[in-house]
mmCIF file of C-alpha atoms in Angstrom:
data_model
loop_
_atom_site.group_PDB
_atom_site.id
_atom_site.type_symbol
_atom_site.label_atom_id
_atom_site.label_comp_id
_atom_site.label_asym_id
_atom_site.label_seq_id
_atom_site.Cartn_x
_atom_site.Cartn_y
_atom_site.Cartn_z
ATOM 1 C CA MET W 1 116.173 133.065 174.851
ATOM 2 C CA LYS W 2 118.964 132.968 172.483
ATOM 3 C CA ASP W 3 121.691 130.069 171.808
ATOM 4 C CA LEU W 4 125.262 131.364 171.890
ATOM 5 C CA GLY W 5 126.397 127.766 171.286
ATOM 6 C CA ALA W 6 129.535 126.081 173.111
ATOM 7 C CA LYS W 7 131.395 128.669 174.669
ATOM 8 C CA THR W 8 133.635 129.182 177.376
ATOM 9 C CA ILE W 9 131.462 131.462 179.414
ATOM 10 C CA LEU W 10 131.484 131.440 183.423
ATOM 11 C CA PHE W 11 131.630 133.675 185.828
ATOM 12 C CA PRO W 12 133.342 135.117 187.572
ATOM 13 C CA MET W 13 136.926 133.772 186.308
ATOM 14 C CA PRO W 14 139.524 135.173 188.067
ATOM 15 C CA VAL W 15 142.477 137.322 186.913
ATOM 16 C CA LEU W 16 145.512 134.572 188.691
ATOM 17 C CA ILE W 17 148.944 136.356 188.712
ATOM 18 C CA LEU W 18 151.307 133.595 189.086
ATOM 19 C CA GLY W 19 154.744 134.182 190.443
ATOM 20 C CA THR W 20 157.881 131.807 189.818
ATOM 21 C CA TYR W 21 161.516 131.809 189.582
ATOM 22 C CA ASP W 22 163.661 130.126 187.139
ATOM 23 C CA GLU W 23 166.951 128.319 187.311
ATOM 24 C CA ASN W 24 168.937 131.261 187.748
ATOM 25 C CA GLY W 25 166.536 133.003 190.616
ATOM 26 C CA LYS W 26 165.189 135.567 188.286
ATOM 27 C CA ALA W 27 161.621 136.455 188.903
ATOM 28 C CA ASP W 28 158.755 136.001 186.466
ATOM 29 C CA ALA W 29 154.831 136.486 186.516
ATOM 30 C CA MET W 30 151.997 135.660 183.748
ATOM 31 C CA ASN W 31 148.288 136.589 183.753
ATOM 32 C CA ALA W 32 146.703 133.487 183.615
ATOM 33 C CA ALA W 33 142.933 133.451 182.401
ATOM 34 C CA TRP W 34 142.092 129.898 183.240
ATOM 35 C CA GLY W 35 141.565 128.715 186.729
ATOM 36 C CA GLY W 36 139.485 127.872 189.589
ATOM 37 C CA ILE W 37 139.083 126.139 192.981
ATOM 38 C CA ALA W 38 139.799 122.226 192.623
ATOM 39 C CA ASP W 39 139.391 121.086 196.412
ATOM 40 C CA ASP W 40 139.549 122.779 200.040
ATOM 41 C CA ASN W 41 143.248 123.741 199.339
ATOM 42 C CA GLN W 42 143.730 122.916 195.984
ATOM 43 C CA ILE W 43 143.328 125.341 193.187
ATOM 44 C CA TRP W 44 144.096 124.215 189.083
ATOM 45 C CA VAL W 45 145.444 126.847 186.448
ATOM 46 C CA CYS W 46 145.628 126.033 182.370
ATOM 47 C CA LEU W 47 149.309 126.816 181.287
ATOM 48 C CA ALA W 48 150.408 125.982 177.824
ATOM 49 C CA LYS W 49 154.104 124.417 177.852
ATOM 50 C CA SER W 50 155.381 127.604 175.699
ATOM 51 C CA HIS W 51 154.870 129.779 178.607
ATOM 52 C CA LYS W 52 158.411 130.557 180.458
ATOM 53 C CA THR W 53 156.412 130.552 183.664
ATOM 54 C CA THR W 54 155.430 126.976 183.167
ATOM 55 C CA LYS W 55 158.683 125.951 181.782
ATOM 56 C CA ASN W 56 159.835 127.425 185.421
ATOM 57 C CA ILE W 57 156.931 125.420 187.639
ATOM 58 C CA ALA W 58 158.087 121.885 185.793
ATOM 59 C CA GLN W 59 161.555 122.788 187.337
ATOM 60 C CA THR W 60 160.517 124.558 190.984
ATOM 61 C CA LYS W 61 157.219 122.546 191.556
ATOM 62 C CA GLU W 62 156.094 125.681 193.193
ATOM 63 C CA ALA W 63 154.651 129.147 192.443
ATOM 64 C CA THR W 64 152.443 131.887 193.771
ATOM 65 C CA ILE W 65 149.166 132.739 193.078
ATOM 66 C CA ALA W 66 147.636 136.227 193.340
ATOM 67 C CA PHE W 67 144.357 137.904 192.474
ATOM 68 C CA GLY W 68 144.682 140.661 189.999
ATOM 69 C CA THR W 69 143.195 144.207 191.291
ATOM 70 C CA VAL W 70 141.814 147.216 190.267
ATOM 71 C CA GLU W 71 144.558 148.905 191.347
ATOM 72 C CA SER W 72 147.358 146.573 189.696
ATOM 73 C CA LEU W 73 145.032 146.401 186.146
ATOM 74 C CA LYS W 74 147.279 147.764 183.507
ATOM 75 C CA ALA W 75 150.519 146.031 184.854
ATOM 76 C CA CYS W 76 148.404 142.671 185.277
ATOM 77 C CA ASP W 77 147.438 142.654 181.600
ATOM 78 C CA TYR W 78 150.996 143.183 180.496
ATOM 79 C CA VAL W 79 152.491 140.471 182.121
ATOM 80 C CA GLY W 80 149.721 138.431 180.146
ATOM 81 C CA ILE W 81 150.461 139.852 177.016
ATOM 82 C CA VAL W 82 154.471 139.637 177.019
ATOM 83 C CA SER W 83 156.271 136.596 177.316
ATOM 84 C CA ALA W 84 159.582 136.510 179.307
ATOM 85 C CA ASN W 85 160.669 133.971 176.788
ATOM 86 C CA LYS W 86 160.910 137.397 174.663
ATOM 87 C CA GLU W 87 161.141 140.217 176.854
ATOM 88 C CA PRO W 88 162.999 138.701 180.047
ATOM 89 C CA ASP W 89 163.264 142.006 182.132
ATOM 90 C CA LYS W 90 159.336 142.382 182.068
ATOM 91 C CA LEU W 91 158.953 142.527 185.366
ATOM 92 C CA GLU W 92 160.734 145.735 185.695
ATOM 93 C CA LYS W 93 158.103 147.403 183.870
ATOM 94 C CA THR W 94 155.447 146.528 186.450
ATOM 95 C CA GLY W 95 157.151 148.545 189.034
ATOM 96 C CA TRP W 96 156.329 145.313 191.626
ATOM 97 C CA LYS W 97 158.133 145.251 194.604
ATOM 98 C CA ILE W 98 159.502 141.332 194.810
ATOM 99 C CA THR W 99 159.891 139.633 197.645
ATOM 100 C CA LYS W 100 160.774 135.972 198.139
ATOM 101 C CA SER W 101 157.937 133.632 199.690
ATOM 102 C CA ALA W 102 158.577 132.148 203.177
ATOM 103 C CA ASN W 103 157.075 128.897 202.480
ATOM 104 C CA VAL W 104 157.515 128.293 198.438
ATOM 105 C CA ASN W 105 160.270 128.745 196.053
ATOM 106 C CA ALA W 106 158.373 131.654 194.489
ATOM 107 C CA PRO W 107 158.116 135.411 194.496
ATOM 108 C CA ILE W 108 155.407 137.370 196.450
ATOM 109 C CA PHE W 109 154.859 140.730 194.591
ATOM 110 C CA ASP W 110 153.449 143.714 196.663
ATOM 111 C CA ALA W 111 150.854 144.735 194.352
ATOM 112 C CA PHE W 112 148.836 141.948 195.255
ATOM 113 C CA PRO W 113 147.116 142.088 199.121
ATOM 114 C CA LEU W 114 146.109 138.512 198.792
ATOM 115 C CA THR W 115 148.580 135.783 197.613
ATOM 116 C CA LEU W 116 148.355 131.593 197.246
ATOM 117 C CA GLU W 117 151.606 130.012 197.932
ATOM 118 C CA CYS W 118 151.319 127.087 196.003
ATOM 119 C CA ARG W 119 153.176 123.321 195.070
ATOM 120 C CA LEU W 120 152.542 121.617 192.377
ATOM 121 C CA VAL W 121 150.798 118.560 192.879
ATOM 122 C CA LYS W 122 150.382 117.554 189.268
ATOM 123 C CA VAL W 123 149.665 117.949 185.353
ATOM 124 C CA LEU W 124 146.420 116.889 183.898
ATOM 125 C CA ASP W 125 146.082 116.883 179.964
ATOM 126 C CA ASP W 126 149.482 118.960 179.611
ATOM 127 C CA GLU W 127 147.942 121.932 180.372
ATOM 128 C CA LYS W 128 145.570 121.825 183.579
ATOM 129 C CA HIS W 129 148.231 122.515 186.600
ATOM 130 C CA LEU W 130 146.512 121.471 190.044
ATOM 131 C CA PHE W 131 148.541 123.025 192.778
ATOM 132 C CA GLN W 132 148.363 122.472 196.798
ATOM 133 C CA ILE W 133 147.669 125.608 198.553
ATOM 134 C CA VAL W 134 150.690 125.891 201.167
ATOM 135 C CA ASN W 135 149.657 128.840 202.531
ATOM 136 C CA VAL W 136 147.521 132.130 202.121
ATOM 137 C CA VAL W 137 149.454 135.723 202.678
ATOM 138 C CA ALA W 138 147.256 138.334 203.072
ATOM 139 C CA ASP W 139 147.825 142.126 203.810
ATOM 140 C CA GLU W 140 146.024 143.173 207.033
ATOM 141 C CA LYS W 141 144.675 146.272 205.163
ATOM 142 C CA ILE W 142 142.123 143.840 203.552
ATOM 143 C CA LEU W 143 140.896 141.982 206.483
ATOM 144 C CA ASP W 144 138.111 142.611 208.847
ATOM 145 C CA ALA W 145 138.087 142.541 212.321
ATOM 146 C CA ASP W 146 138.010 139.001 212.506
ATOM 147 C CA GLY W 147 140.686 138.466 210.328
ATOM 148 C CA LYS W 148 138.945 137.602 207.361
ATOM 149 C CA VAL W 149 139.007 138.915 203.580
ATOM 150 C CA ASP W 150 136.731 142.085 203.148
ATOM 151 C CA LEU W 151 135.595 142.578 199.866
ATOM 152 C CA ALA W 152 134.899 146.146 200.741
ATOM 153 C CA LYS W 153 138.607 146.971 201.471
ATOM 154 C CA TYR W 154 140.012 144.428 198.556
ATOM 155 C CA HIS W 155 139.633 145.093 195.142
ATOM 156 C CA PRO W 156 140.070 141.954 192.737
ATOM 157 C CA ILE W 157 138.890 141.964 189.326
ATOM 158 C CA ILE W 158 137.430 139.194 186.927
ATOM 159 C CA TYR W 159 137.820 138.255 183.416
ATOM 160 C CA ASN W 160 135.057 138.254 180.986
ATOM 161 C CA THR W 161 136.126 135.422 178.533
ATOM 162 C CA ALA W 162 132.628 136.610 176.308
ATOM 163 C CA ASP W 163 134.034 140.488 175.808
ATOM 164 C CA HIS W 164 137.826 140.019 177.095
ATOM 165 C CA GLY W 165 136.744 142.734 179.706
ATOM 166 C CA TYR W 166 138.067 143.171 183.088
ATOM 167 C CA TYR W 167 135.441 144.077 185.889
ATOM 168 C CA GLU W 168 135.512 144.925 189.404
ATOM 169 C CA PHE W 169 133.576 142.729 191.998
ATOM 170 C CA GLY W 170 129.951 144.167 192.908
ATOM 171 C CA LYS W 171 128.258 144.869 196.090
ATOM 172 C CA ARG W 172 127.061 142.055 198.844
ATOM 173 C CA VAL W 173 124.209 141.234 197.543
ATOM 174 C CA GLY W 174 123.083 138.012 200.133
ATOM 175 C CA ASN W 175 124.375 135.569 202.708
ATOM 176 C CA ALA W 176 125.495 131.958 201.798
ATOM 177 C CA PHE W 177 123.684 129.197 203.684
ATOM 178 C CA SER W 178 121.357 131.640 205.247
ATOM 179 C CA ASP W 179 119.080 133.523 202.986
ATOM 180 C CA GLY W 180 117.723 130.485 201.271
ATOM 181 C CA LYS W 181 116.335 129.147 204.975
ATOM 182 C CA SER W 182 113.511 131.362 204.153
ATOM 183 C CA LEU W 183 111.827 129.014 201.486
ATOM 184 C CA ALA W 184 112.364 126.082 203.898
#
């Protein structure tokens, strides 16, 4: 074993694409590398105050949160490296079609087959934004016969903090709350 020191190496780290509207109703998106599940119907995302998206959330208290996919990788990376503070028309380069969410004041992007519609609950430690999930919108093409997300039909990507790489989820290797019963 080799000591790597105190580093933020945690897997999987989802590639989260936050969608917001500014004070003029203009859509914005950013790639947030730090986020995860906070509770049954809550998610947290770490957002610096300097981001245009963070300012938009402070005004509207709402956002959409989608998961980057293999198919949208380049555009996902682009909205993470280019700031709307400097490039207000950055979404035009992504080619994403924008639809207003039916449940929150935020955009839904057609490039993502799964989107969380969220409301801000509170901001912790100046950067950790806690959101309540109001609704989940899914494209039927990623759902199985029972209406559940099928990862064989959906290709979300994850971010590796150790090498700054994007990776596709792998294959199913087991059954939760079941496979361990053989050891009982």
